[in-house]
Short mmCIF file of N, CA and C in Angstrom, two decimals:
data_model
loop_
_atom_site.label_atom_id
_atom_site.label_comp_id
_atom_site.label_asym_id
_atom_site.label_seq_id
_atom_site.Cartn_x
_atom_site.Cartn_y
_atom_site.Cartn_z
N MET A 1 -24.59 -56.14 56.23
CA MET A 1 -23.24 -56.46 57.48
C MET A 1 -22.52 -54.85 56.86
N TRP A 2 -23.29 -54.19 56.71
CA TRP A 2 -22.53 -52.64 56.05
C TRP A 2 -22.70 -52.32 57.81
N SER A 3 -24.12 -52.37 57.57
CA SER A 3 -24.94 -51.55 58.71
C SER A 3 -24.53 -51.72 60.79
N TRP A 4 -23.70 -53.34 59.94
CA TRP A 4 -23.46 -53.40 61.20
C TRP A 4 -22.08 -52.56 61.63
N ILE A 5 -20.83 -51.97 60.61
CA ILE A 5 -19.70 -51.55 60.81
C ILE A 5 -20.09 -50.82 60.89
N MET A 6 -21.48 -49.86 60.01
CA MET A 6 -21.19 -48.31 60.43
C MET A 6 -21.50 -48.06 62.13
N ILE A 7 -22.60 -49.10 62.61
CA ILE A 7 -23.30 -48.85 63.99
C ILE A 7 -21.68 -48.61 64.87
N VAL A 8 -20.80 -49.87 64.53
CA VAL A 8 -19.26 -49.68 65.67
C VAL A 8 -19.18 -48.58 65.23
N LEU A 9 -18.23 -48.18 64.61
CA LEU A 9 -17.88 -46.71 64.43
C LEU A 9 -19.02 -46.30 64.63
N GLY A 10 -18.97 -45.53 64.37
CA GLY A 10 -20.15 -44.86 64.85
C GLY A 10 -20.20 -44.63 66.44
N LEU A 11 -20.66 -45.79 67.61
CA LEU A 11 -20.45 -45.40 68.87
C LEU A 11 -18.92 -45.19 69.23
N VAL A 12 -17.97 -46.02 68.01
CA VAL A 12 -16.88 -45.60 68.89
C VAL A 12 -16.37 -44.89 68.70
N ALA A 13 -16.99 -43.54 67.20
CA ALA A 13 -16.56 -41.99 67.36
C ALA A 13 -16.99 -41.54 68.06
N SER A 14 -18.87 -41.77 68.30
CA SER A 14 -19.44 -40.53 69.26
C SER A 14 -19.10 -41.31 71.01
N GLY A 15 -18.39 -42.07 71.13
CA GLY A 15 -17.63 -43.07 72.50
C GLY A 15 -16.58 -41.99 72.71
N TYR A 16 -15.65 -42.18 72.07
CA TYR A 16 -14.42 -41.59 71.94
C TYR A 16 -14.43 -39.71 72.19
N PHE A 17 -15.79 -39.53 71.16
CA PHE A 17 -15.64 -37.73 71.45
C PHE A 17 -16.47 -37.38 72.79
N THR A 18 -17.16 -37.48 73.09
CA THR A 18 -17.85 -38.04 74.31
C THR A 18 -17.78 -37.16 75.67
N ASP A 19 -18.35 -35.82 76.01
CA ASP A 19 -17.24 -34.92 77.00
C ASP A 19 -18.26 -34.28 77.43
N VAL A 20 -19.02 -35.22 78.73
CA VAL A 20 -20.41 -34.67 79.07
C VAL A 20 -19.18 -33.08 79.90
N TYR A 21 -18.83 -32.59 80.18
CA TYR A 21 -17.97 -31.91 81.30
C TYR A 21 -17.59 -30.50 79.92
N SER A 22 -18.04 -31.01 79.04
CA SER A 22 -17.07 -30.04 77.62
C SER A 22 -18.27 -28.09 77.41
N GLU A 23 -17.21 -27.76 76.67
CA GLU A 23 -18.05 -26.59 76.74
C GLU A 23 -18.58 -26.45 75.16
N SER A 24 -17.78 -27.24 74.57
CA SER A 24 -18.80 -27.82 72.80
C SER A 24 -19.59 -28.42 72.85
N ASN A 25 -20.82 -27.94 72.45
CA ASN A 25 -21.61 -28.46 72.60
C ASN A 25 -21.94 -30.11 71.48
N LEU A 26 -21.00 -29.89 70.54
CA LEU A 26 -21.14 -31.06 69.99
C LEU A 26 -20.73 -32.28 70.60
N GLN A 27 -19.84 -32.11 71.47
CA GLN A 27 -19.03 -33.33 72.26
C GLN A 27 -20.10 -33.26 73.50
N ALA A 28 -20.70 -32.47 74.31
CA ALA A 28 -21.67 -32.79 75.25
C ALA A 28 -22.74 -32.76 75.47
N ILE A 29 -23.51 -32.22 73.40
CA ILE A 29 -24.73 -33.12 73.60
C ILE A 29 -25.38 -33.83 73.19
N VAL A 30 -24.04 -33.74 71.46
CA VAL A 30 -24.65 -34.40 69.98
C VAL A 30 -24.27 -35.77 69.90
N CYS A 31 -22.56 -35.78 70.24
CA CYS A 31 -22.14 -36.37 70.74
C CYS A 31 -22.81 -38.31 71.34
N PRO A 32 -23.21 -38.14 73.15
CA PRO A 32 -24.23 -38.63 73.79
C PRO A 32 -25.68 -39.43 72.71
N ILE A 33 -26.10 -37.89 72.68
CA ILE A 33 -27.16 -37.97 71.71
C ILE A 33 -27.19 -39.52 70.61
N ILE A 34 -26.11 -39.21 69.86
CA ILE A 34 -26.19 -39.65 68.73
C ILE A 34 -25.36 -41.61 69.49
N PHE A 35 -24.46 -41.39 70.38
CA PHE A 35 -24.48 -42.94 70.84
C PHE A 35 -25.15 -43.35 71.77
N VAL A 36 -26.48 -43.08 71.99
CA VAL A 36 -27.62 -43.24 72.32
C VAL A 36 -29.08 -44.14 71.30
N ILE A 37 -28.93 -43.28 70.43
CA ILE A 37 -29.47 -43.34 69.15
C ILE A 37 -28.80 -44.94 68.89
N LEU A 38 -27.13 -44.71 68.86
CA LEU A 38 -26.42 -45.89 67.85
C LEU A 38 -26.92 -47.16 69.09
N ILE A 39 -27.10 -47.02 70.64
CA ILE A 39 -27.73 -48.16 70.95
C ILE A 39 -28.42 -48.70 71.35
N ILE A 40 -29.45 -47.93 70.95
CA ILE A 40 -30.92 -48.31 70.54
C ILE A 40 -30.93 -48.72 69.16
N THR A 41 -30.09 -48.93 68.60
CA THR A 41 -30.33 -48.92 66.89
C THR A 41 -30.05 -50.51 67.47
N THR A 42 -28.21 -50.78 67.99
CA THR A 42 -28.00 -52.46 68.16
C THR A 42 -28.59 -53.21 68.74
N LEU A 43 -29.55 -52.30 69.79
CA LEU A 43 -30.05 -53.76 70.99
C LEU A 43 -31.47 -53.85 69.51
N ILE A 44 -31.93 -52.79 68.78
CA ILE A 44 -33.22 -53.45 67.77
C ILE A 44 -32.87 -54.40 66.43
N LYS A 45 -32.18 -54.01 66.45
CA LYS A 45 -31.37 -54.67 65.47
C LYS A 45 -31.16 -56.51 65.93
N ALA A 46 -30.40 -56.77 66.79
CA ALA A 46 -30.36 -58.03 67.81
C ALA A 46 -30.99 -58.54 68.06
N SER A 47 -32.06 -57.92 68.50
CA SER A 47 -34.09 -58.80 68.75
C SER A 47 -33.80 -59.38 67.72
N LEU A 48 -33.83 -58.22 65.88
CA LEU A 48 -35.08 -58.32 65.44
C LEU A 48 -33.81 -59.60 64.64
N LEU A 49 -32.72 -59.92 64.49
CA LEU A 49 -31.93 -60.74 64.03
C LEU A 49 -31.86 -61.82 64.98
N SER A 50 -31.93 -62.05 65.87
CA SER A 50 -32.68 -63.29 66.84
C SER A 50 -33.63 -63.79 66.50
N SER A 51 -34.84 -62.93 66.12
CA SER A 51 -36.24 -63.76 65.82
C SER A 51 -35.92 -63.40 64.68
N GLY A 52 -35.02 -63.70 64.38
CA GLY A 52 -35.47 -63.72 62.45
C GLY A 52 -36.13 -63.29 61.42
N LEU A 53 -36.56 -61.92 61.58
CA LEU A 53 -37.15 -60.71 61.34
C LEU A 53 -36.40 -59.85 60.40
N SER A 54 -35.05 -60.44 60.43
CA SER A 54 -34.06 -58.77 60.00
C SER A 54 -34.22 -59.74 58.20
N ASN A 55 -33.88 -60.71 58.25
CA ASN A 55 -33.72 -61.31 56.50
C ASN A 55 -34.82 -62.14 56.40
N SER A 56 -36.06 -62.00 57.04
CA SER A 56 -37.57 -62.43 55.68
C SER A 56 -36.90 -62.04 54.50
N ARG A 57 -37.69 -60.78 54.65
CA ARG A 57 -37.88 -59.85 54.05
C ARG A 57 -38.68 -60.45 52.96
N SER A 58 -39.88 -61.13 53.07
CA SER A 58 -41.33 -61.47 52.46
C SER A 58 -42.58 -60.67 52.17
N GLY A 59 -42.49 -60.51 50.89
CA GLY A 59 -43.76 -59.60 50.43
C GLY A 59 -45.25 -60.29 51.26
N THR A 60 -46.32 -59.45 50.64
CA THR A 60 -47.44 -59.66 51.84
C THR A 60 -47.96 -61.81 51.21
N ASN A 61 -47.57 -62.23 50.00
CA ASN A 61 -48.45 -62.82 49.88
C ASN A 61 -47.01 -64.43 49.84
N GLY A 62 -46.13 -63.88 51.26
CA GLY A 62 -44.87 -65.16 50.79
C GLY A 62 -43.70 -65.15 50.47
N THR A 63 -43.64 -64.18 48.38
CA THR A 63 -43.09 -64.20 48.18
C THR A 63 -41.78 -64.14 48.59
N SER A 64 -40.40 -64.13 48.08
CA SER A 64 -39.20 -63.67 48.68
C SER A 64 -38.86 -62.23 47.36
N PHE A 65 -38.31 -61.20 47.54
CA PHE A 65 -37.89 -60.15 47.59
C PHE A 65 -36.28 -60.27 47.00
N SER A 66 -35.38 -61.51 47.41
CA SER A 66 -34.35 -62.01 46.68
C SER A 66 -34.33 -62.16 45.48
N GLY A 67 -35.41 -62.60 44.51
CA GLY A 67 -34.85 -63.03 43.02
C GLY A 67 -34.86 -61.68 41.84
N GLY A 68 -34.41 -61.82 41.31
CA GLY A 68 -34.38 -60.77 40.32
C GLY A 68 -33.06 -59.42 40.16
N GLY A 69 -33.39 -58.49 39.78
CA GLY A 69 -32.37 -56.71 39.49
C GLY A 69 -31.16 -57.11 38.68
N PHE A 70 -30.39 -56.93 38.71
CA PHE A 70 -29.02 -57.37 38.22
C PHE A 70 -28.24 -58.44 38.62
N LEU A 71 -28.29 -58.95 40.02
CA LEU A 71 -27.15 -59.60 40.67
C LEU A 71 -28.69 -61.01 40.43
N GLY A 72 -29.58 -61.53 40.08
CA GLY A 72 -30.18 -62.89 40.31
C GLY A 72 -30.86 -63.21 39.18
N GLY A 73 -31.36 -64.35 39.83
CA GLY A 73 -33.14 -64.26 39.07
C GLY A 73 -33.22 -63.92 37.27
N ASP A 74 -34.20 -64.30 36.73
CA ASP A 74 -34.48 -64.56 35.91
C ASP A 74 -35.03 -63.28 35.52
N SER A 75 -34.33 -62.19 35.09
CA SER A 75 -35.28 -60.89 34.96
C SER A 75 -35.83 -60.64 33.17
N GLY A 76 -35.44 -61.95 32.19
CA GLY A 76 -35.67 -61.66 30.49
C GLY A 76 -37.21 -62.07 30.78
N SER A 77 -37.33 -61.54 29.14
CA SER A 77 -38.45 -62.28 29.23
C SER A 77 -38.52 -63.49 28.25
N SER A 78 -40.27 -64.46 29.24
CA SER A 78 -39.70 -66.27 28.45
C SER A 78 -39.94 -66.19 27.32
N GLY A 79 -40.58 -65.62 25.69
CA GLY A 79 -40.70 -66.07 25.10
C GLY A 79 -40.19 -64.34 24.27
N GLY A 80 -39.84 -64.41 22.66
CA GLY A 80 -39.42 -63.80 22.29
C GLY A 80 -38.10 -63.15 22.14
N ASP A 81 -37.88 -62.63 21.08
CA ASP A 81 -36.91 -61.02 21.88
C ASP A 81 -37.01 -59.19 21.31
N CYS A 82 -37.38 -59.40 22.94
CA CYS A 82 -38.05 -57.74 22.71
C CYS A 82 -37.31 -57.41 22.25
N SER A 83 -35.87 -57.53 21.97
CA SER A 83 -33.99 -56.10 21.66
C SER A 83 -34.43 -55.74 20.35
N GLY A 84 -34.55 -55.85 19.89
CA GLY A 84 -35.01 -55.07 19.30
C GLY A 84 -35.29 -53.46 18.38
N GLY A 85 -34.48 -52.77 17.56
CA GLY A 85 -35.92 -51.23 17.91
C GLY A 85 -37.29 -50.23 17.22
N GLY A 86 -37.53 -50.42 18.15
CA GLY A 86 -39.55 -49.67 18.11
C GLY A 86 -40.14 -50.89 17.88
N GLY A 87 -39.82 -52.26 17.83
CA GLY A 87 -40.51 -53.24 18.20
C GLY A 87 -41.75 -53.35 19.81
N ASP A 88 -43.30 -53.93 19.84
CA ASP A 88 -43.76 -53.56 20.24
C ASP A 88 -43.40 -55.15 21.10
N CYS A 89 -43.68 -55.62 22.24
CA CYS A 89 -43.32 -56.96 23.14
C CYS A 89 -44.70 -57.31 23.40
#
């Protein structure tokens, strides 16, 4: 979601500051290049989203990477308490 917000904000900002007849290199060259890059990025993201590849994030054997970490999944060990000081698990 944040990537879409950043792309839209970048498109609005670079479109607003683009002036191809300006003497400033930023407005005449850099902003149009950023605008084109963001348009291409938007098209690629939209095509991946429509094909369903954007959210699949699966490993080589088809397992999902969405579990575990700080926010979900079973991240502890299933046997014994390993939280003691200096003990091997």
